[in-house]
Every structure is written in structure tokens, then in C-alpha cells.
Amino acid sequence: MPHSVLALASLVSLALTLAVPASPPPLRLIEVAYADTPAGHTAFGTAIGKAAASEMAFLENAPDPELAQLLALSVSAQGQQILAAFVNASRAAYPSYYREIEGMAAGSGVSLHTLLVNNFREELVQFLPNSSRLDRRPGKCSTAVIATDAVRALGHNDDWTQDWRGAAYLVAANESRADGSVLRHGSWVYPGYLPGMDVAWNSHGLVYTVNSLFPVDFQSGGVGTAFAARDLL
């Protein structure tokens, strides 16, 4: 066989190998029923943390490069101020969701500080030193929707720098409310994030995904993306 043909065959074989990533582990399903009370939201987070402790462990033990940079930023003088501004604004607006992160920390064994930095990735990355605006503010993810009389379909392409396939999980929850109603909601969740990040739906018929676009002028404070996405549920 000619050398050129052998070389082409090798290249095709390599391309096929690179184009087909290894299959991820089975997706974990976490089912939780909780009450819409302060204690109920803490319990909701604790249940998620316990069930997904193995998926969250890397956040503390072997953080990905992005998270490692953000954790280093968060202990600097400037970083502490920036993180505190986002945490305080988000906690004031959504105290129940802050309690869910506290519960996840208690259930998973991952520190509250690490989980907070993880949930404010999109905000904190804007303040990384020695990074260009392009590095800080790339658009991430795309969503396509088909809506016809015959088909209702939504597709989401996850373009984050991390490969979450082996660490993400599904959360399916029933939230009992004071008026006796029950809100059912579900999310495909990035590890250690609040439910609602990134593909989510609820029993009111709302279905949404989270895609990232960033303003030119980014303020060092305000409610975090993860808290806003959680509120949509």
C-alpha cells in the first residue's frame, strides 16, 4: 500500500478518535421534596450536597484551572471585597437560595467559601488580573428551539471551558408551599451550583437554559447569575 494512503488512513483514524469523546458516566438523578420555608431550603441544599458529594469533591480537592484562579483571587484584598459585594447583594435579594448553598456545603463537605466562589464564577472571572477582555467576557453556550404543531424541542450546547459531562447531575424537586400547592421543578445542574444552572423546567410549563453574554461595563456588585437563574424556577 502506498505511504500516502497509509498516512491518510492514520489521519482519518486519529480524527475519528478525537471526534468521538469517551462516554460520560451515567447521569445521577437526585429527587428531593422540601417545604418553602427557611429550614426547608436549607434541607433541600443539604440533600443535594449529600447525594452529589462525589461530584462536588473536585471543587475542593482538585479545582479546575478557572476555579483555582478564582479561589486565589477571592483571598486577595480586592477579591474579598468583590466577592463580599456579590454575596451580600445576592443573599439580601434571595436569602432562601443562600441557605441552599449553606446546606450544600454541610451535606457535601465542600467549604461554603468554595461553593460561593463556584456560584459566582461568571461574575468573578471579570476581575481576574492579567487577563484580556476577550478572555474575561467570551459568549458561552447556545440554545436552539423548535416549536411547531407537531414538535416542541429545545437543544442546548454547553460551551464552558470545563467538561461537566462526568460531574453534572439532575435535580428533580417538589416544593410544598404555604397555600397547599406544590411546585415541581427540575434542573440539569453544574456541580456545586444552585438548581436552575443550566437547563431547567417547572410545573408551570416554563423551560429555560442559561447562556452567557457580558456587558462592556461590568460592575463590581449585584445579584449573581446563579441566584437569578434559581429564582426563575
PDB file of C-alpha atoms in Angstrom:
ATOM      1  CA  MET A   1       0.000   0.000   0.000  1.00  0.00           C
ATOM      2  CA  PRO A   2       1.428   3.462  -0.879  1.00  0.00           C
ATOM      3  CA  HIS A   3       2.800   5.502   2.020  1.00  0.00           C
ATOM      4  CA  SER A   4       0.399   8.354   1.194  1.00  0.00           C
ATOM      5  CA  VAL A   5      -2.600   6.042   1.582  1.00  0.00           C
ATOM      6  CA  LEU A   6      -1.266   4.699   4.886  1.00  0.00           C
ATOM      7  CA  ALA A   7      -0.712   8.236   6.144  1.00  0.00           C
ATOM      8  CA  LEU A   8      -4.247   9.257   5.135  1.00  0.00           C
ATOM      9  CA  ALA A   9      -5.718   6.213   6.826  1.00  0.00           C
ATOM     10  CA  SER A  10      -3.813   7.052  10.021  1.00  0.00           C
ATOM     11  CA  LEU A  11      -5.066  10.639   9.937  1.00  0.00           C
ATOM     12  CA  VAL A  12      -8.673   9.525   9.436  1.00  0.00           C
ATOM     13  CA  SER A  13      -8.350   7.060  12.308  1.00  0.00           C
ATOM     14  CA  LEU A  14      -6.905   9.790  14.555  1.00  0.00           C
ATOM     15  CA  ALA A  15      -9.654  12.247  13.556  1.00  0.00           C
ATOM     16  CA  LEU A  16     -12.357   9.724  14.343  1.00  0.00           C
ATOM     17  CA  THR A  17     -10.761   9.020  17.713  1.00  0.00           C
ATOM     18  CA  LEU A  18     -10.635  12.719  18.570  1.00  0.00           C
ATOM     19  CA  ALA A  19     -14.154  13.393  17.284  1.00  0.00           C
ATOM     20  CA  VAL A  20     -15.808  10.765  19.487  1.00  0.00           C
ATOM     21  CA  PRO A  21     -15.124  11.519  23.175  1.00  0.00           C
ATOM     22  CA  ALA A  22     -15.421   8.796  25.744  1.00  0.00           C
ATOM     23  CA  SER A  23     -18.918   8.252  27.064  1.00  0.00           C
ATOM     24  CA  PRO A  24     -19.537  10.036  30.396  1.00  0.00           C
ATOM     25  CA  PRO A  25     -20.681   8.126  33.484  1.00  0.00           C
ATOM     26  CA  PRO A  26     -24.440   7.690  33.949  1.00  0.00           C
ATOM     27  CA  LEU A  27     -26.164  10.917  34.966  1.00  0.00           C
ATOM     28  CA  ARG A  28     -27.133  10.966  38.642  1.00  0.00           C
ATOM     29  CA  LEU A  29     -30.790  11.769  39.422  1.00  0.00           C
ATOM     30  CA  ILE A  30     -31.418  13.468  42.762  1.00  0.00           C
ATOM     31  CA  GLU A  31     -35.063  13.583  43.879  1.00  0.00           C
ATOM     32  CA  VAL A  32     -35.966  15.846  46.800  1.00  0.00           C
ATOM     33  CA  ALA A  33     -39.194  17.019  48.455  1.00  0.00           C
ATOM     34  CA  TYR A  34     -38.933  20.097  50.660  1.00  0.00           C
ATOM     35  CA  ALA A  35     -41.003  22.898  52.159  1.00  0.00           C
ATOM     36  CA  ASP A  36     -40.813  26.521  51.044  1.00  0.00           C
ATOM     37  CA  THR A  37     -39.544  27.667  54.439  1.00  0.00           C
ATOM     38  CA  PRO A  38     -36.095  28.798  55.612  1.00  0.00           C
ATOM     39  CA  ALA A  39     -35.410  25.393  57.144  1.00  0.00           C
ATOM     40  CA  GLY A  40     -36.860  23.668  54.081  1.00  0.00           C
ATOM     41  CA  HIS A  41     -34.478  25.412  51.698  1.00  0.00           C
ATOM     42  CA  THR A  42     -31.525  24.532  53.912  1.00  0.00           C
ATOM     43  CA  ALA A  43     -32.697  20.908  53.927  1.00  0.00           C
ATOM     44  CA  PHE A  44     -33.061  20.997  50.130  1.00  0.00           C
ATOM     45  CA  GLY A  45     -29.444  22.101  49.755  1.00  0.00           C
ATOM     46  CA  THR A  46     -28.247  19.555  52.302  1.00  0.00           C
ATOM     47  CA  ALA A  47     -29.988  16.722  50.438  1.00  0.00           C
ATOM     48  CA  ILE A  48     -28.350  17.774  47.158  1.00  0.00           C
ATOM     49  CA  GLY A  49     -24.948  18.083  48.839  1.00  0.00           C
ATOM     50  CA  LYS A  50     -25.156  14.612  50.365  1.00  0.00           C
ATOM     51  CA  ALA A  51     -26.340  12.985  47.142  1.00  0.00           C
ATOM     52  CA  ALA A  52     -23.790  14.751  44.903  1.00  0.00           C
ATOM     53  CA  ALA A  53     -20.850  14.840  47.323  1.00  0.00           C
ATOM     54  CA  SER A  54     -18.683  12.782  44.969  1.00  0.00           C
ATOM     55  CA  GLU A  55     -19.470  15.076  42.018  1.00  0.00           C
ATOM     56  CA  MET A  56     -18.667  18.176  44.086  1.00  0.00           C
ATOM     57  CA  ALA A  57     -15.498  16.859  45.735  1.00  0.00           C
ATOM     58  CA  PHE A  58     -13.152  18.075  42.978  1.00  0.00           C
ATOM     59  CA  LEU A  59     -14.184  21.679  43.683  1.00  0.00           C
ATOM     60  CA  GLU A  60     -12.255  21.442  46.955  1.00  0.00           C
ATOM     61  CA  ASN A  61      -9.687  18.733  46.270  1.00  0.00           C
ATOM     62  CA  ALA A  62      -8.656  19.374  42.655  1.00  0.00           C
ATOM     63  CA  PRO A  63     -10.350  22.517  41.304  1.00  0.00           C
ATOM     64  CA  ASP A  64     -10.317  23.106  37.571  1.00  0.00           C
ATOM     65  CA  PRO A  65      -7.948  25.867  36.346  1.00  0.00           C
ATOM     66  CA  GLU A  66     -10.676  28.533  36.201  1.00  0.00           C
ATOM     67  CA  LEU A  67     -11.900  27.847  39.737  1.00  0.00           C
ATOM     68  CA  ALA A  68      -8.320  27.687  41.045  1.00  0.00           C
ATOM     69  CA  GLN A  69      -7.688  31.197  39.711  1.00  0.00           C
ATOM     70  CA  LEU A  70     -10.917  32.489  41.213  1.00  0.00           C
ATOM     71  CA  LEU A  71     -10.193  30.956  44.614  1.00  0.00           C
ATOM     72  CA  ALA A  72      -6.799  32.686  44.588  1.00  0.00           C
ATOM     73  CA  LEU A  73      -8.490  35.961  43.632  1.00  0.00           C
ATOM     74  CA  SER A  74     -11.086  35.552  46.388  1.00  0.00           C
ATOM     75  CA  VAL A  75      -8.487  35.652  49.177  1.00  0.00           C
ATOM     76  CA  SER A  76      -6.738  38.778  47.892  1.00  0.00           C
ATOM     77  CA  ALA A  77      -7.706  42.123  49.413  1.00  0.00           C
ATOM     78  CA  GLN A  78      -9.528  43.246  46.263  1.00  0.00           C
ATOM     79  CA  GLY A  79     -11.070  39.829  45.686  1.00  0.00           C
ATOM     80  CA  GLN A  80     -12.508  39.640  49.189  1.00  0.00           C
ATOM     81  CA  GLN A  81     -14.273  42.969  48.673  1.00  0.00           C
ATOM     82  CA  ILE A  82     -15.647  41.966  45.266  1.00  0.00           C
ATOM     83  CA  LEU A  83     -16.869  38.560  46.446  1.00  0.00           C
ATOM     84  CA  ALA A  84     -18.464  40.107  49.553  1.00  0.00           C
ATOM     85  CA  ALA A  85     -20.328  42.650  47.408  1.00  0.00           C
ATOM     86  CA  PHE A  86     -21.853  39.926  45.216  1.00  0.00           C
ATOM     87  CA  VAL A  87     -22.601  37.625  48.153  1.00  0.00           C
ATOM     88  CA  ASN A  88     -24.248  40.373  50.214  1.00  0.00           C
ATOM     89  CA  ALA A  89     -26.425  41.604  47.339  1.00  0.00           C
ATOM     90  CA  SER A  90     -27.485  38.081  46.354  1.00  0.00           C
ATOM     91  CA  ARG A  91     -28.145  36.987  49.931  1.00  0.00           C
ATOM     92  CA  ALA A  92     -30.241  40.094  50.604  1.00  0.00           C
ATOM     93  CA  ALA A  93     -32.330  39.506  47.462  1.00  0.00           C
ATOM     94  CA  TYR A  94     -32.659  35.713  47.834  1.00  0.00           C
ATOM     95  CA  PRO A  95     -31.947  34.558  51.405  1.00  0.00           C
ATOM     96  CA  SER A  96     -33.571  31.162  50.786  1.00  0.00           C
ATOM     97  CA  TYR A  97     -31.155  30.366  47.982  1.00  0.00           C
ATOM     98  CA  TYR A  98     -28.188  31.388  50.094  1.00  0.00           C
ATOM     99  CA  ARG A  99     -29.463  28.867  52.660  1.00  0.00           C
ATOM    100  CA  GLU A 100     -29.471  26.225  49.910  1.00  0.00           C
ATOM    101  CA  ILE A 101     -25.763  26.846  49.302  1.00  0.00           C
ATOM    102  CA  GLU A 102     -25.146  26.616  53.057  1.00  0.00           C
ATOM    103  CA  GLY A 103     -26.989  23.296  53.011  1.00  0.00           C
ATOM    104  CA  MET A 104     -24.961  22.019  50.058  1.00  0.00           C
ATOM    105  CA  ALA A 105     -21.768  22.864  51.944  1.00  0.00           C
ATOM    106  CA  ALA A 106     -22.968  20.985  55.029  1.00  0.00           C
ATOM    107  CA  GLY A 107     -24.108  17.986  53.021  1.00  0.00           C
ATOM    108  CA  SER A 108     -21.142  17.672  50.662  1.00  0.00           C
ATOM    109  CA  GLY A 109     -18.264  18.618  52.961  1.00  0.00           C
ATOM    110  CA  VAL A 110     -17.138  21.282  50.473  1.00  0.00           C
ATOM    111  CA  SER A 111     -16.492  24.602  52.214  1.00  0.00           C
ATOM    112  CA  LEU A 112     -19.098  27.357  51.959  1.00  0.00           C
ATOM    113  CA  HIS A 113     -16.413  29.716  50.639  1.00  0.00           C
ATOM    114  CA  THR A 114     -15.536  27.373  47.766  1.00  0.00           C
ATOM    115  CA  LEU A 115     -19.191  26.878  46.839  1.00  0.00           C
ATOM    116  CA  LEU A 116     -19.821  30.630  46.875  1.00  0.00           C
ATOM    117  CA  VAL A 117     -16.838  31.283  44.599  1.00  0.00           C
ATOM    118  CA  ASN A 118     -18.070  28.477  42.352  1.00  0.00           C
ATOM    119  CA  ASN A 119     -21.553  30.017  42.108  1.00  0.00           C
ATOM    120  CA  PHE A 120     -20.104  33.440  41.286  1.00  0.00           C
ATOM    121  CA  ARG A 121     -17.720  32.213  38.569  1.00  0.00           C
ATOM    122  CA  GLU A 122     -19.261  34.331  35.829  1.00  0.00           C
ATOM    123  CA  GLU A 123     -19.019  37.468  37.933  1.00  0.00           C
ATOM    124  CA  LEU A 124     -15.580  36.935  39.476  1.00  0.00           C
ATOM    125  CA  VAL A 125     -13.900  35.991  36.215  1.00  0.00           C
ATOM    126  CA  GLN A 126     -14.444  39.590  35.090  1.00  0.00           C
ATOM    127  CA  PHE A 127     -11.884  40.704  37.688  1.00  0.00           C
ATOM    128  CA  LEU A 128      -9.070  38.216  37.084  1.00  0.00           C
ATOM    129  CA  PRO A 129      -5.752  40.071  36.855  1.00  0.00           C
ATOM    130  CA  ASN A 130      -3.572  39.751  33.760  1.00  0.00           C
ATOM    131  CA  SER A 131      -6.437  38.604  31.550  1.00  0.00           C
ATOM    132  CA  SER A 132      -7.723  40.306  28.436  1.00  0.00           C
ATOM    133  CA  ARG A 133     -11.285  41.478  27.986  1.00  0.00           C
ATOM    134  CA  LEU A 134     -11.742  38.721  25.397  1.00  0.00           C
ATOM    135  CA  ASP A 135     -10.640  36.106  27.936  1.00  0.00           C
ATOM    136  CA  ARG A 136     -12.964  37.514  30.592  1.00  0.00           C
ATOM    137  CA  ARG A 137     -16.084  38.008  28.522  1.00  0.00           C
ATOM    138  CA  PRO A 138     -16.490  35.289  25.926  1.00  0.00           C
ATOM    139  CA  GLY A 139     -20.026  34.370  24.957  1.00  0.00           C
ATOM    140  CA  LYS A 140     -20.834  30.906  26.244  1.00  0.00           C
ATOM    141  CA  CYS A 141     -23.420  28.324  25.202  1.00  0.00           C
ATOM    142  CA  SER A 142     -26.144  28.367  22.556  1.00  0.00           C
ATOM    143  CA  THR A 143     -29.765  27.252  22.585  1.00  0.00           C
ATOM    144  CA  ALA A 144     -31.939  26.213  19.663  1.00  0.00           C
ATOM    145  CA  VAL A 145     -35.707  25.799  19.843  1.00  0.00           C
ATOM    146  CA  ILE A 146     -38.133  24.034  17.523  1.00  0.00           C
ATOM    147  CA  ALA A 147     -41.807  24.908  18.080  1.00  0.00           C
ATOM    148  CA  THR A 148     -44.352  23.536  15.616  1.00  0.00           C
ATOM    149  CA  ASP A 149     -47.747  21.898  15.918  1.00  0.00           C
ATOM    150  CA  ALA A 150     -46.019  18.519  15.833  1.00  0.00           C
ATOM    151  CA  VAL A 151     -42.774  19.157  17.728  1.00  0.00           C
ATOM    152  CA  ARG A 152     -41.647  21.017  20.801  1.00  0.00           C
ATOM    153  CA  ALA A 153     -37.888  20.619  21.213  1.00  0.00           C
ATOM    154  CA  LEU A 154     -35.049  22.512  22.854  1.00  0.00           C
ATOM    155  CA  GLY A 155     -31.346  21.856  22.357  1.00  0.00           C
ATOM    156  CA  HIS A 156     -28.533  23.363  24.407  1.00  0.00           C
ATOM    157  CA  ASN A 157     -24.836  23.409  23.535  1.00  0.00           C
ATOM    158  CA  ASP A 158     -22.650  23.770  26.628  1.00  0.00           C
ATOM    159  CA  ASP A 159     -19.609  25.877  25.705  1.00  0.00           C
ATOM    160  CA  TRP A 160     -17.992  26.375  29.075  1.00  0.00           C
ATOM    161  CA  THR A 161     -14.253  25.825  29.445  1.00  0.00           C
ATOM    162  CA  GLN A 162     -14.952  22.881  31.769  1.00  0.00           C
ATOM    163  CA  ASP A 163     -16.195  19.456  30.685  1.00  0.00           C
ATOM    164  CA  TRP A 164     -19.096  18.929  33.065  1.00  0.00           C
ATOM    165  CA  ARG A 165     -20.380  15.696  31.499  1.00  0.00           C
ATOM    166  CA  GLY A 166     -18.989  13.457  34.201  1.00  0.00           C
ATOM    167  CA  ALA A 167     -19.853  15.753  37.097  1.00  0.00           C
ATOM    168  CA  ALA A 168     -23.236  17.349  36.304  1.00  0.00           C
ATOM    169  CA  TYR A 169     -26.427  15.806  37.662  1.00  0.00           C
ATOM    170  CA  LEU A 170     -30.209  16.107  37.513  1.00  0.00           C
ATOM    171  CA  VAL A 171     -32.218  17.519  40.400  1.00  0.00           C
ATOM    172  CA  ALA A 172     -35.977  16.842  40.428  1.00  0.00           C
ATOM    173  CA  ALA A 173     -37.821  18.528  43.284  1.00  0.00           C
ATOM    174  CA  ASN A 174     -41.266  19.051  44.780  1.00  0.00           C
ATOM    175  CA  GLU A 175     -41.601  22.300  46.734  1.00  0.00           C
ATOM    176  CA  SER A 176     -44.570  22.382  49.148  1.00  0.00           C
ATOM    177  CA  ARG A 177     -45.931  25.890  49.621  1.00  0.00           C
ATOM    178  CA  ALA A 178     -47.907  27.536  52.422  1.00  0.00           C
ATOM    179  CA  ASP A 179     -51.121  27.635  50.348  1.00  0.00           C
ATOM    180  CA  GLY A 180     -51.053  23.855  49.944  1.00  0.00           C
ATOM    181  CA  SER A 181     -49.823  23.877  46.349  1.00  0.00           C
ATOM    182  CA  VAL A 182     -46.749  22.018  45.151  1.00  0.00           C
ATOM    183  CA  LEU A 183     -44.275  23.437  42.657  1.00  0.00           C
ATOM    184  CA  ARG A 184     -42.443  20.735  40.727  1.00  0.00           C
ATOM    185  CA  HIS A 185     -39.159  21.699  39.107  1.00  0.00           C
ATOM    186  CA  GLY A 186     -36.099  20.075  37.611  1.00  0.00           C
ATOM    187  CA  SER A 187     -32.617  21.087  36.507  1.00  0.00           C
ATOM    188  CA  TRP A 188     -29.552  19.717  34.809  1.00  0.00           C
ATOM    189  CA  VAL A 189     -27.072  21.218  37.258  1.00  0.00           C
ATOM    190  CA  TYR A 190     -23.385  22.062  37.115  1.00  0.00           C
ATOM    191  CA  PRO A 191     -21.570  20.568  40.145  1.00  0.00           C
ATOM    192  CA  GLY A 192     -21.998  22.682  43.257  1.00  0.00           C
ATOM    193  CA  TYR A 193     -24.305  25.188  41.609  1.00  0.00           C
ATOM    194  CA  LEU A 194     -27.776  26.199  42.678  1.00  0.00           C
ATOM    195  CA  PRO A 195     -30.545  24.403  40.762  1.00  0.00           C
ATOM    196  CA  GLY A 196     -31.502  26.433  37.714  1.00  0.00           C
ATOM    197  CA  MET A 197     -27.971  26.387  36.310  1.00  0.00           C
ATOM    198  CA  ASP A 198     -28.141  25.355  33.485  1.00  0.00           C
ATOM    199  CA  VAL A 199     -31.138  23.632  31.839  1.00  0.00           C
ATOM    200  CA  ALA A 200     -34.327  23.844  33.883  1.00  0.00           C
ATOM    201  CA  TRP A 201     -38.115  23.488  33.838  1.00  0.00           C
ATOM    202  CA  ASN A 202     -41.071  23.693  36.220  1.00  0.00           C
ATOM    203  CA  SER A 203     -44.693  22.589  36.522  1.00  0.00           C
ATOM    204  CA  HIS A 204     -45.961  25.961  35.250  1.00  0.00           C
ATOM    205  CA  GLY A 205     -44.631  24.954  31.830  1.00  0.00           C
ATOM    206  CA  LEU A 206     -41.550  27.180  31.936  1.00  0.00           C
ATOM    207  CA  VAL A 207     -38.449  25.703  30.289  1.00  0.00           C
ATOM    208  CA  TYR A 208     -35.206  27.654  30.031  1.00  0.00           C
ATOM    209  CA  THR A 209     -31.456  27.432  29.598  1.00  0.00           C
ATOM    210  CA  VAL A 210     -28.684  29.790  30.680  1.00  0.00           C
ATOM    211  CA  ASN A 211     -26.452  31.338  28.012  1.00  0.00           C
ATOM    212  CA  SER A 212     -23.766  33.927  28.753  1.00  0.00           C
ATOM    213  CA  LEU A 213     -23.343  37.357  27.207  1.00  0.00           C
ATOM    214  CA  PHE A 214     -21.410  40.059  29.027  1.00  0.00           C
ATOM    215  CA  PRO A 215     -21.732  43.854  29.100  1.00  0.00           C
ATOM    216  CA  VAL A 216     -18.819  46.084  28.172  1.00  0.00           C
ATOM    217  CA  ASP A 217     -19.028  47.843  31.552  1.00  0.00           C
ATOM    218  CA  PHE A 218     -19.131  45.241  34.321  1.00  0.00           C
ATOM    219  CA  GLN A 219     -19.971  46.444  37.849  1.00  0.00           C
ATOM    220  CA  SER A 220     -18.314  45.011  40.957  1.00  0.00           C
ATOM    221  CA  GLY A 221     -21.553  44.149  42.698  1.00  0.00           C
ATOM    222  CA  GLY A 222     -25.117  42.981  42.198  1.00  0.00           C
ATOM    223  CA  VAL A 223     -27.080  39.735  42.179  1.00  0.00           C
ATOM    224  CA  GLY A 224     -25.223  36.767  40.716  1.00  0.00           C
ATOM    225  CA  THR A 225     -26.329  34.870  37.623  1.00  0.00           C
ATOM    226  CA  ALA A 226     -26.792  31.627  39.565  1.00  0.00           C
ATOM    227  CA  PHE A 227     -29.165  33.293  42.047  1.00  0.00           C
ATOM    228  CA  ALA A 228     -31.203  34.881  39.247  1.00  0.00           C
ATOM    229  CA  ALA A 229     -31.421  31.542  37.419  1.00  0.00           C
ATOM    230  CA  ARG A 230     -32.530  29.802  40.628  1.00  0.00           C
ATOM    231  CA  ASP A 231     -35.297  32.380  41.060  1.00  0.00           C
ATOM    232  CA  LEU A 232     -36.717  31.511  37.628  1.00  0.00           C
ATOM    233  CA  LEU A 233     -37.641  28.079  38.955  1.00  0.00           C
TER     234      LEU A 233
END
